[in-house]
Short mmCIF file of C-alpha atoms in Angstrom, two decimals:
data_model
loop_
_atom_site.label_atom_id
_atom_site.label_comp_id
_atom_site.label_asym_id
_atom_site.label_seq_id
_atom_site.Cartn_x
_atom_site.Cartn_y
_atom_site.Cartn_z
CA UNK W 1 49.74 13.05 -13.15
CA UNK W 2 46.34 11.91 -11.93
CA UNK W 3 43.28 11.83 -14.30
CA UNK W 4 40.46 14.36 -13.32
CA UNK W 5 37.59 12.12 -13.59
CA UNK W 6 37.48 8.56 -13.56
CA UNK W 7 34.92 6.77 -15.16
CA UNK W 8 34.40 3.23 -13.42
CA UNK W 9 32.00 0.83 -15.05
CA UNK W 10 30.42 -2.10 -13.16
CA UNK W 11 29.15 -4.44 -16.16
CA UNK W 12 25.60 -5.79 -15.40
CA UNK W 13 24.08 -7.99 -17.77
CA UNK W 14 20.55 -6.33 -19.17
CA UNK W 15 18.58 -8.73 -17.68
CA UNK W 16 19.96 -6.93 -14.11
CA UNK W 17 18.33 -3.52 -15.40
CA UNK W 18 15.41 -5.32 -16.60
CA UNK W 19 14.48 -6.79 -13.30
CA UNK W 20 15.47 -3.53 -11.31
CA UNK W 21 12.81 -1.56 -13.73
CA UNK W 22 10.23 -4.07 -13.30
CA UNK W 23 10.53 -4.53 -9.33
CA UNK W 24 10.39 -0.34 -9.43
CA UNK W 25 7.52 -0.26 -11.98
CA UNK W 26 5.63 -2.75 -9.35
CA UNK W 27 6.17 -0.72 -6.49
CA UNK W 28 4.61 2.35 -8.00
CA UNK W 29 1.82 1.13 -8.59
CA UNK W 30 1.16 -0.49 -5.38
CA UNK W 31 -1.77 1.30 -4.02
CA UNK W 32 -2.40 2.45 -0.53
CA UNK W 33 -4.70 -0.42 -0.07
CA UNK W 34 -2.39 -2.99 -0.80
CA UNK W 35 0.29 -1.63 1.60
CA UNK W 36 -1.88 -1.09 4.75
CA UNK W 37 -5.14 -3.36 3.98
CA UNK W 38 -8.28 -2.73 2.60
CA UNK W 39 -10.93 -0.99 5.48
CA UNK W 40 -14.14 -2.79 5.84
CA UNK W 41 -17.68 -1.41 7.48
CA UNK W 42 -16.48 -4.24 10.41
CA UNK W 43 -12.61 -3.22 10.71
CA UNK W 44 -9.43 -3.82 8.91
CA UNK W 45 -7.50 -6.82 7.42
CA UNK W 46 -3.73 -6.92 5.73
CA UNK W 47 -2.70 -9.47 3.78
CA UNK W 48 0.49 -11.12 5.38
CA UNK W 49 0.61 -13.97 2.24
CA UNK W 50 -0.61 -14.52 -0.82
CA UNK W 51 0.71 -17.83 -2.01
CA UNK W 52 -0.74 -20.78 -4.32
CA UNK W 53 -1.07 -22.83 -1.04
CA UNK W 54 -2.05 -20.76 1.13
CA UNK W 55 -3.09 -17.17 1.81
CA UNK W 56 -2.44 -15.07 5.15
CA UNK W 57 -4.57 -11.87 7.00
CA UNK W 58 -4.11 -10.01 9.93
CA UNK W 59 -7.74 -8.88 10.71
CA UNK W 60 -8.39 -6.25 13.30
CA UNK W 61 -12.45 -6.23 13.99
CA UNK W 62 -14.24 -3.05 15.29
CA UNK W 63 -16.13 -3.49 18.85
CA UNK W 64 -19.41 -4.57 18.47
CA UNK W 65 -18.52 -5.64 14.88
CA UNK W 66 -18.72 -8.38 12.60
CA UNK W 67 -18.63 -10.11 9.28
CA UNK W 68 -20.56 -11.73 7.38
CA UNK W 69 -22.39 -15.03 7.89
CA UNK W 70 -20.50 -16.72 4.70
CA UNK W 71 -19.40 -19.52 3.79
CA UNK W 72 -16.68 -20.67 1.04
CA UNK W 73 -16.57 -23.43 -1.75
CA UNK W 74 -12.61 -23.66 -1.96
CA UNK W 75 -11.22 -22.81 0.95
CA UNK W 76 -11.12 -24.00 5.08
CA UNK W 77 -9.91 -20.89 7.12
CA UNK W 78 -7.97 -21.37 10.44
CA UNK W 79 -7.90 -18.49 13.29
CA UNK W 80 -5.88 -17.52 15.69
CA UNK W 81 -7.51 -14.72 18.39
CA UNK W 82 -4.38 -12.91 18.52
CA UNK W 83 -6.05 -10.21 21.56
CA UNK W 84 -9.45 -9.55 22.38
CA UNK W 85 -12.67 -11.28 22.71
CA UNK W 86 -14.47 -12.69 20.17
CA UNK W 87 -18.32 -14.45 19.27
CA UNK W 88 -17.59 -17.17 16.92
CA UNK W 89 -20.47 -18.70 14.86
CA UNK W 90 -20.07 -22.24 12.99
CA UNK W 91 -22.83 -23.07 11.35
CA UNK W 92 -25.79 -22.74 14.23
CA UNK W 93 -23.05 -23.28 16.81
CA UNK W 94 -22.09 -20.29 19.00
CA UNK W 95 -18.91 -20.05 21.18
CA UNK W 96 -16.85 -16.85 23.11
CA UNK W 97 -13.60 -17.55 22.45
CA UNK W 98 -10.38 -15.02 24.44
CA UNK W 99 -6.50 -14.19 22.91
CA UNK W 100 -4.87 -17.86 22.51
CA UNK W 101 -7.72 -19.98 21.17
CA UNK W 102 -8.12 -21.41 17.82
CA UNK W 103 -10.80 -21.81 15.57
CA UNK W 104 -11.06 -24.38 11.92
CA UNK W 105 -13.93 -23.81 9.58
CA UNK W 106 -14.26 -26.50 6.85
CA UNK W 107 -14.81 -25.55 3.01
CA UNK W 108 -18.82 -25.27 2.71
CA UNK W 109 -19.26 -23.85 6.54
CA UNK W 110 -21.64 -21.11 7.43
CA UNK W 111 -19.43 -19.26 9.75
CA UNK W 112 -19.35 -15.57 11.42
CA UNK W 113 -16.84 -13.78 13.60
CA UNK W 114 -17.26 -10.54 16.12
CA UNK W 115 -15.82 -8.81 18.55
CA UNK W 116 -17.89 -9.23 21.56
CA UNK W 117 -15.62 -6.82 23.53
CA UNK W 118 -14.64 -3.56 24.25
CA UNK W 119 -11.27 -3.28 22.42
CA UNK W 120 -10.54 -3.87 19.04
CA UNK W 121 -9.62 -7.85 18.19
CA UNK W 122 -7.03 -9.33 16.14
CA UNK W 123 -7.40 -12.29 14.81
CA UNK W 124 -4.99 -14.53 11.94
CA UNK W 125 -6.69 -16.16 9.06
CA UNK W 126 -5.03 -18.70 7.51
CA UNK W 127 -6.88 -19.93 4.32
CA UNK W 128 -5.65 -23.21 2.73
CA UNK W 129 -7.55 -24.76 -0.42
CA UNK W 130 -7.53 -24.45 -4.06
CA UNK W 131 -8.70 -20.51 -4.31
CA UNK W 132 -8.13 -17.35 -2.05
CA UNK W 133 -10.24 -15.01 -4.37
CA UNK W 134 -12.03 -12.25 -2.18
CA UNK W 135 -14.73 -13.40 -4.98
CA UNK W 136 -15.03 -17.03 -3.05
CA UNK W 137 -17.79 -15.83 -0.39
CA UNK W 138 -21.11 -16.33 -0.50
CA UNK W 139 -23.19 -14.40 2.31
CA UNK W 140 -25.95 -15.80 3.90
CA UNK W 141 -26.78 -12.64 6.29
CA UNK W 142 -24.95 -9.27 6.48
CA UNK W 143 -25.03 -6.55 8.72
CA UNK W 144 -24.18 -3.95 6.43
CA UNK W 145 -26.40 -4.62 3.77
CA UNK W 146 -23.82 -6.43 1.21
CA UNK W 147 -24.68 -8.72 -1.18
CA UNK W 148 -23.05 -11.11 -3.69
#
């Protein structure tokens, strides 16, 4: 005769259900802001990478947009103009730069970004240094009234 039910059990070790409940805990309380990127007076940006070398954005900027003249004490940023057009400023140094250029700014470098164009831009940061803190900016001028 067969049995009516079968029971099966798969043996996991705890530390299996521990991990699944933290991972689920984690996403929970993801917020909408870390999923699709925080929205900024300028535009956009998602974070691709958060590592302890080096952090990652995607950062779409509004037309006729753009951030802050900042600079940073622990970090060089390198950019990628992904599409669009863009007005770059390092320290007093202006420059257009088009989809396929790059840009470096050193650790300590008043620099600026904007879209110059008509469309939205897309640009990749790459930050490399010792700190990736949103905290790390100090801004010199700002269009939309933000201080530190």
């Amino acid at each position: 005769a067969l049995p009516i039910s079968t029971r099966v059990q798969i043996p996991f070790p705890p530390p299996f259900y521990i991990f699944i409940f933290q991972y689920l805990t984690k996403l929970l309380r993801m917020t909408k802001e870390y999923l699709e990127g925080p929205n900024r007076p300028w535009g956009r940006y998602e974070v691709l990478q958060d590592l302890p070398t080096h952090k990652v954005k995607a950062i779409w900027v509004d037309p006729g947009k753009r951030l802050s003249l900042q600079r940073h004490k622990f970090r060089s940023e390198h950019w990628y103009v992904v599409y669009g057009t863009a007005e770059v400023q390092i320290d007093n140094d202006i420059h257009t730069v088009e989809a396929g250029d790059t840009v470096t700014v050193q650790a300590n470098q008043l620099h600026r970004i904007g879209n110059s164009g008509k469309v939205p831009m897309l640009f990749i940061e790459v930050q490399t240094g010792t700190y990736f803190g949103e905290d790390d900016i100090e801004r010199v001028e700002d269009d939309y009234g933000r201080h530190d």
